[in-house]
CSV table of C-alpha atoms in Angstrom, one decimal:
chain,number,residue,atom,x,y,z
A,194,MET,CA,114.6,69.1,68.1
A,195,ASP,CA,113.7,69.8,71.8
A,196,PRO,CA,110.0,70.2,72.5
A,197,ILE,CA,110.3,74.1,72.8
A,198,GLU,CA,111.9,74.3,69.3
A,199,ASP,CA,109.2,71.9,68.3
A,200,VAL,CA,106.3,74.3,69.5
A,201,PHE,CA,108.0,77.4,68.0
A,202,SER,CA,108.2,75.6,64.6
A,203,ALA,CA,104.7,74.5,64.8
A,204,MET,CA,103.4,78.0,65.5
A,205,ARG,CA,104.7,79.4,62.3
A,206,ILE,CA,105.1,82.8,63.7
A,207,GLU,CA,104.5,85.6,61.2
A,208,SER,CA,105.3,88.9,62.9
A,209,ALA,CA,103.4,92.0,61.7
A,210,LEU,CA,105.0,95.3,63.0
A,211,TYR,CA,102.3,97.8,62.3
A,212,ALA,CA,103.1,101.0,64.2
A,213,ARG,CA,105.3,103.4,66.0
A,214,LEU,CA,103.3,105.2,68.6
A,215,GLU,CA,104.4,108.7,69.3
A,216,ALA,CA,102.2,109.8,72.3
A,217,LYS,CA,102.1,113.1,74.1
A,218,ALA,CA,100.6,113.4,77.8
A,219,PRO,CA,97.8,113.3,78.4
A,220,TRP,CA,97.1,110.1,76.5
A,221,GLY,CA,95.5,106.7,76.6
A,222,ILE,CA,94.9,103.7,74.3
A,223,SER,CA,93.0,100.6,75.0
A,224,PHE,CA,93.2,97.1,73.0
A,225,LEU,CA,90.9,94.2,72.7
A,226,ASN,CA,93.4,91.8,71.8
A,227,GLY,CA,92.4,89.2,69.2
A,228,PRO,CA,93.6,85.7,68.2
A,229,HIS,CA,97.3,86.9,68.1
A,230,ILE,CA,100.0,88.1,70.5
A,231,ARG,CA,100.9,91.7,70.8
A,232,PHE,CA,104.4,93.0,71.9
A,233,PHE,CA,105.4,96.5,72.9
A,234,LEU,CA,108.8,98.2,73.4
A,235,VAL,CA,109.1,101.6,75.1
A,236,LEU,CA,111.7,103.6,73.2
A,237,ARG,CA,111.4,106.7,75.2
A,238,GLY,CA,109.6,108.0,78.3
A,239,ASN,CA,107.5,106.0,80.4
A,240,CYS,CA,103.7,105.0,80.9
A,241,TRP,CA,101.4,102.6,82.8
A,242,LEU,CA,100.0,99.2,81.5
A,243,THR,CA,96.7,97.8,83.0
A,244,ALA,CA,95.3,94.5,81.8
A,245,GLU,CA,93.1,91.6,82.7
A,246,GLY,CA,95.0,89.1,84.8
A,247,LEU,CA,97.4,91.8,86.1
A,248,GLU,CA,97.0,92.2,89.9
A,249,LYS,CA,98.1,95.9,89.8
A,250,PRO,CA,99.0,98.3,87.1
A,251,LEU,CA,102.6,98.1,85.7
A,252,GLU,CA,104.8,100.9,85.4
A,253,LEU,CA,106.9,100.8,82.2
A,254,THR,CA,110.2,102.9,81.4
A,255,GLU,CA,112.5,103.2,78.5
A,256,ASN,CA,113.7,99.8,76.9
A,257,ASP,CA,110.8,97.9,78.9
A,258,CYS,CA,109.3,95.3,76.7
A,259,PHE,CA,106.2,93.3,77.3
A,260,ILE,CA,104.1,90.7,75.4
A,261,VAL,CA,100.3,90.2,75.7
A,262,ARG,CA,98.7,87.0,75.2
A,263,SER,CA,95.8,86.6,72.8
A,264,ASP,CA,92.3,87.5,73.8
A,265,VAL,CA,93.3,89.8,76.7
A,266,ARG,CA,92.1,93.2,77.1
A,267,PHE,CA,94.6,95.8,78.1
A,268,ALA,CA,95.4,99.5,78.0
A,269,LEU,CA,98.5,101.9,78.1
A,270,ARG,CA,98.4,105.6,79.4
A,271,ASP,CA,100.8,108.3,80.5
A,272,ASP,CA,98.9,108.4,83.9
A,273,LEU,CA,96.4,106.1,85.6
A,274,GLN,CA,93.9,108.8,85.5
A,275,SER,CA,94.1,109.7,81.8
A,276,PRO,CA,91.1,108.7,79.7
A,277,VAL,CA,91.6,106.0,76.9
A,278,LYS,CA,90.7,105.9,73.3
A,279,SER,CA,90.3,102.6,71.4
A,280,CYS,CA,93.2,101.6,69.1
A,281,THR,CA,91.0,101.3,66.3
A,282,GLU,CA,90.1,105.0,66.7
A,283,ILE,CA,93.6,106.2,67.3
A,284,PHE,CA,95.0,104.1,64.2
A,285,GLY,CA,92.1,105.3,62.0
A,286,GLU,CA,93.3,108.9,62.6
A,287,GLY,CA,96.9,108.2,61.9
A,288,SER,CA,98.7,107.4,58.7
A,289,GLY,CA,101.7,105.3,57.6
A,290,ASP,CA,103.7,103.4,60.2
A,291,THR,CA,104.0,106.4,62.8
A,292,ILE,CA,100.9,107.2,64.7
A,293,ALA,CA,101.1,110.5,66.8
A,294,PHE,CA,98.3,111.3,69.3
A,295,GLY,CA,97.5,112.8,72.8
A,296,GLY,CA,98.1,116.3,74.0
A,297,ASP,CA,101.2,118.6,74.1
A,298,GLY,CA,102.9,117.3,77.1
A,299,MET,CA,105.7,114.9,78.0
A,300,PRO,CA,106.4,112.5,74.9
A,301,THR,CA,106.4,108.7,75.1
A,302,ASP,CA,107.6,106.7,72.0
A,303,ILE,CA,106.5,102.9,71.7
A,304,VAL,CA,106.9,100.3,69.1
A,305,ALA,CA,103.9,98.2,68.8
A,306,GLY,CA,103.6,95.0,66.9
A,307,ARG,CA,101.8,91.7,66.8
A,308,PHE,CA,102.4,88.0,66.1
A,309,ALA,CA,100.1,86.0,63.9
A,310,PHE,CA,100.6,82.3,64.4
A,311,ASN,CA,99.1,78.8,64.0
A,312,THR,CA,96.9,78.5,67.1
A,313,THR,CA,97.0,74.6,67.2
A,314,GLY,CA,100.7,74.7,66.9
A,315,GLY,CA,101.2,77.4,69.7
A,316,GLU,CA,98.7,75.9,72.1
A,317,PRO,CA,101.0,74.0,74.5
A,318,LEU,CA,103.0,77.2,75.0
A,319,ILE,CA,100.4,79.8,74.9
A,320,SER,CA,98.3,77.8,77.4
A,321,VAL,CA,100.9,78.1,80.1
A,322,LEU,CA,101.9,81.9,79.4
A,323,PRO,CA,100.4,84.4,81.8
A,324,PRO,CA,98.3,87.3,80.3
A,325,VAL,CA,101.2,89.6,80.2
A,326,VAL,CA,104.9,88.6,80.0
A,327,HIS,CA,107.0,91.4,81.1
A,328,ALA,CA,110.5,90.8,79.9
A,329,ASP,CA,113.0,90.2,82.8
A,330,MET,CA,116.1,92.4,82.1
A,331,GLY,CA,117.9,91.1,85.1
A,332,GLY,CA,118.3,87.5,84.2
A,333,THR,CA,121.4,85.5,83.2
A,334,ARG,CA,120.5,86.0,79.5
A,335,ALA,CA,119.6,89.7,79.8
A,336,HIS,CA,122.4,90.8,77.7
A,337,LEU,CA,121.0,89.0,74.6
A,338,LEU,CA,117.5,90.4,75.4
A,339,HIS,CA,118.9,93.8,75.8
A,340,ALA,CA,120.8,93.5,72.5
A,341,THR,CA,117.8,92.5,70.6
A,342,LEU,CA,115.8,95.5,72.1
A,343,GLN,CA,118.4,98.0,71.1
A,344,LEU,CA,118.6,96.6,67.6
A,345,ILE,CA,114.9,97.0,67.3
A,346,LYS,CA,115.2,100.6,68.8
A,347,MET,CA,117.9,101.4,66.3
A,348,GLU,CA,116.1,100.3,63.3
A,349,THR,CA,112.9,101.7,64.3
A,350,LEU,CA,114.4,105.2,65.0
A,351,GLU,CA,116.7,105.3,61.8
A,352,GLN,CA,114.3,103.7,59.3
A,353,GLY,CA,117.1,102.6,57.1
A,354,MET,CA,116.8,100.5,53.9
A,355,GLY,CA,114.7,97.3,54.8
A,356,ALA,CA,114.1,98.4,58.4
A,357,ARG,CA,110.5,97.0,58.6
A,358,LEU,CA,111.7,93.5,57.6
A,359,VAL,CA,114.7,93.6,59.8
A,360,VAL,CA,112.5,94.7,62.7
A,361,ASN,CA,109.9,92.0,61.9
A,362,ARG,CA,112.9,89.3,62.2
A,363,LEU,CA,114.2,90.8,65.3
A,364,ALA,CA,110.8,90.7,66.7
A,365,ASP,CA,110.7,86.8,66.2
A,366,VAL,CA,113.9,86.7,68.3
A,367,LEU,CA,112.6,89.0,70.9
A,368,PHE,CA,109.4,87.0,71.4
A,369,MET,CA,111.4,83.7,71.8
A,370,GLN,CA,113.8,85.4,74.1
A,371,ALA,CA,111.1,87.0,76.2
A,372,VAL,CA,109.3,83.8,76.6
A,373,ARG,CA,112.4,82.0,77.6
A,374,ALA,CA,113.3,84.7,80.0
A,375,HIS,CA,109.9,84.4,81.7
A,376,PHE,CA,110.0,80.7,82.1
A,377,ASN,CA,113.7,80.9,83.4
A,378,SER,CA,112.5,83.3,86.1
A,379,CYS,CA,109.4,81.8,87.3
A,380,LEU,CA,109.8,77.9,87.1
A,381,LYS,CA,110.5,77.5,90.8
A,382,GLY,CA,107.4,76.1,92.4
A,383,THR,CA,105.4,75.8,89.1
A,384,THR,CA,104.0,72.8,87.6
A,385,GLY,CA,103.5,71.9,83.9
A,386,TRP,CA,105.3,70.4,81.1
A,387,ILE,CA,107.9,73.1,80.8
A,388,ALA,CA,108.7,72.7,84.6
A,389,GLY,CA,109.2,69.2,83.8
A,390,LEU,CA,111.3,69.7,80.9
A,391,SER,CA,113.6,72.0,83.1
A,392,ASP,CA,113.7,69.6,85.8
A,393,ARG,CA,117.2,67.8,86.1
A,394,ARG,CA,115.5,64.3,86.7
A,395,LEU,CA,112.9,64.5,84.1
A,396,GLY,CA,114.2,66.9,81.3
A,397,ALA,CA,116.0,64.1,79.3
A,398,THR,CA,113.2,61.7,79.7
A,399,ILE,CA,110.5,64.3,78.6
A,400,CYS,CA,112.7,65.3,75.6
A,401,ALA,CA,113.1,61.5,74.7
A,402,MET,CA,109.3,61.0,74.9
A,403,HIS,CA,108.4,64.1,72.7
A,404,GLY,CA,111.1,63.1,70.2
A,405,ASN,CA,110.1,59.7,69.8
A,406,LEU,CA,106.3,59.6,70.0
A,407,GLU,CA,106.0,56.4,67.8
A,408,LYS,CA,107.7,54.4,70.4
A,409,ALA,CA,105.6,52.2,72.7
A,410,TRP,CA,106.3,53.9,76.0
A,411,THR,CA,105.3,52.6,79.2
A,412,VAL,CA,105.7,53.9,82.8
A,413,GLU,CA,108.4,51.3,83.3
A,414,SER,CA,110.4,52.3,80.1
A,415,LEU,CA,110.0,56.0,81.0
A,416,ALA,CA,111.2,55.4,84.6
A,417,ALA,CA,114.2,53.5,83.4
A,418,SER,CA,115.1,56.4,81.1
A,419,ALA,CA,115.0,58.7,84.1
A,420,GLY,CA,117.0,56.1,86.2
A,421,MET,CA,114.1,55.8,88.8
A,422,SER,CA,111.7,53.2,90.0
A,423,ARG,CA,108.3,52.8,88.4
A,424,SER,CA,106.4,54.1,91.6
A,425,ALA,CA,108.9,56.8,92.4
A,426,PHE,CA,109.0,58.0,88.8
A,427,ALA,CA,105.2,58.1,88.6
A,428,GLN,CA,104.9,60.0,91.7
A,429,TYR,CA,107.6,62.5,90.9
A,430,PHE,CA,106.4,63.1,87.4
A,431,ARG,CA,102.9,63.9,88.4
A,432,GLY,CA,104.2,66.3,91.3
A,433,ILE,CA,106.2,68.3,88.7
A,434,VAL,CA,104.2,68.1,85.5
A,435,GLY,CA,100.7,67.9,87.3
A,436,ILE,CA,99.3,64.9,85.4
A,437,PRO,CA,100.5,61.1,85.2
A,438,PRO,CA,103.2,60.4,82.6
A,439,LEU,CA,101.1,58.5,80.2
A,440,ASP,CA,98.4,61.3,80.2
A,441,HIS,CA,100.9,63.8,79.1
A,442,LEU,CA,102.2,61.3,76.4
A,443,THR,CA,98.7,61.0,75.1
A,444,ASN,CA,98.1,64.8,75.3
A,445,TRP,CA,101.3,65.3,73.4
A,446,ARG,CA,100.5,62.7,70.7
A,447,MET,CA,97.1,64.3,70.2
A,448,TYR,CA,98.9,67.8,69.8
A,449,ARG,CA,101.2,66.5,67.1
A,450,ALA,CA,98.4,64.6,65.4
A,451,ARG,CA,96.4,67.7,65.3
A,452,CYS,CA,99.3,69.7,63.7
A,453,LEU,CA,99.8,67.0,61.2
A,454,LEU,CA,96.1,66.8,60.3
A,455,GLY,CA,95.9,70.6,59.8
A,456,ASN,CA,99.1,71.2,58.0
A,457,SER,CA,100.0,68.2,56.1
A,458,ASP,CA,98.5,65.7,53.5
A,459,LEU,CA,99.6,62.7,55.2
A,460,ALA,CA,97.2,59.8,55.3
A,461,LEU,CA,95.4,59.1,58.6
A,462,ALA,CA,97.4,55.6,58.8
A,463,ARG,CA,100.7,57.4,58.4
A,464,ILE,CA,99.8,60.0,61.1
A,465,ALA,CA,98.5,57.2,63.5
A,466,GLU,CA,101.9,55.5,63.0
A,467,ARG,CA,104.1,58.8,63.6
A,468,VAL,CA,102.1,59.4,66.8
A,469,GLY,CA,102.6,56.0,68.4
A,470,TYR,CA,99.4,54.0,67.4
A,471,GLU,CA,99.7,50.7,65.5
A,472,THR,CA,96.2,50.6,64.2
A,473,ASP,CA,93.7,53.3,62.7
A,474,GLY,CA,91.1,52.1,65.1
A,475,ALA,CA,93.3,52.8,68.3
A,476,PHE,CA,94.2,56.2,66.8
A,477,ASN,CA,90.5,57.1,66.1
A,478,ARG,CA,89.5,56.1,69.5
A,479,ALA,CA,92.2,57.9,71.3
A,480,PHE,CA,91.8,61.1,69.3
A,481,LYS,CA,88.1,61.3,69.6
A,482,ARG,CA,88.2,60.7,73.3
A,483,VAL,CA,90.7,63.6,73.7
A,484,VAL,CA,89.6,66.1,70.9
A,485,GLY,CA,86.0,65.2,70.6
A,486,LEU,CA,86.2,64.5,67.0
A,487,THR,CA,87.4,61.8,64.8
A,488,PRO,CA,90.6,62.5,62.9
A,489,GLY,CA,88.8,62.8,59.5
A,490,GLU,CA,86.2,65.3,61.1
A,491,TYR,CA,88.9,67.4,62.6
A,492,ARG,CA,90.8,67.5,59.2
A,493,ARG,CA,87.7,68.4,57.3
A,494,ARG,CA,87.1,71.3,59.7
A,495,GLN,CA,90.6,72.5,59.5
A,496,ILE,CA,90.3,72.5,55.7
A,497,GLY,CA,87.1,74.3,55.8
A,498,ARG,CA,88.6,77.1,57.9
A,499,GLN,CA,91.5,77.5,55.6
A,500,ARG,CA,89.3,78.2,52.7
């Protein structure tokens, strides 16, 4: 499993499609996004998106898709001058899966949904996403994204047997494709672990590191895996990923440890072994230094939150 698949699996995404918005001008709807990701697909018409982190309003037209990261305020409206109402007020006025609102002008139809996910599992990916991901329909894999969008549009419009379940499953695919399209279009000139994963000199080494956390990696062994000298590798890795290689290794070990502590009954000694620590003491010290809690304290907090 490559690191991206690892994160997607750890996120344990649960899509929850909750509405088709049928708006007529003038209209506006605002969202205070909570601890989940929202996605939108414009089925018909056009509208404007404003959001925290967007430098300027984004005009959306038919078949445009965008994803909003958790805890981001944003709004949709037919015109930038139109007033907005909160989503809770609009959804409270509607019923069922279709919400009609606004005036009696030009129509805009939008599929609105959200993803619930394990925040610890999704942290490495969510932390490097911008506030808004606008799906790039012009990339090399645009036909795949476009096909998924068309299937969601068809299922939403026709409302056939099991349509809601089908759209939920398609939404999972849409999310993964949109995230992949985003990173494929913006990796040049960026730093971070995904940039390193896509780098021709570092990609295989990072995959090997992530896939074999229990190995006693050193800068020398990582450099050898990449076919570089120790000093050249350390400098190159830091330039692409943004931190030294062993710091990245420690961060990823602690990420996997937190996932295992929160989602498994494995003994602490077994978790320590699986993430590359020979003794409980070494694991406890590293975990507390990075996370601020001992592994036992962290597990107890996670159990308390799940009750």
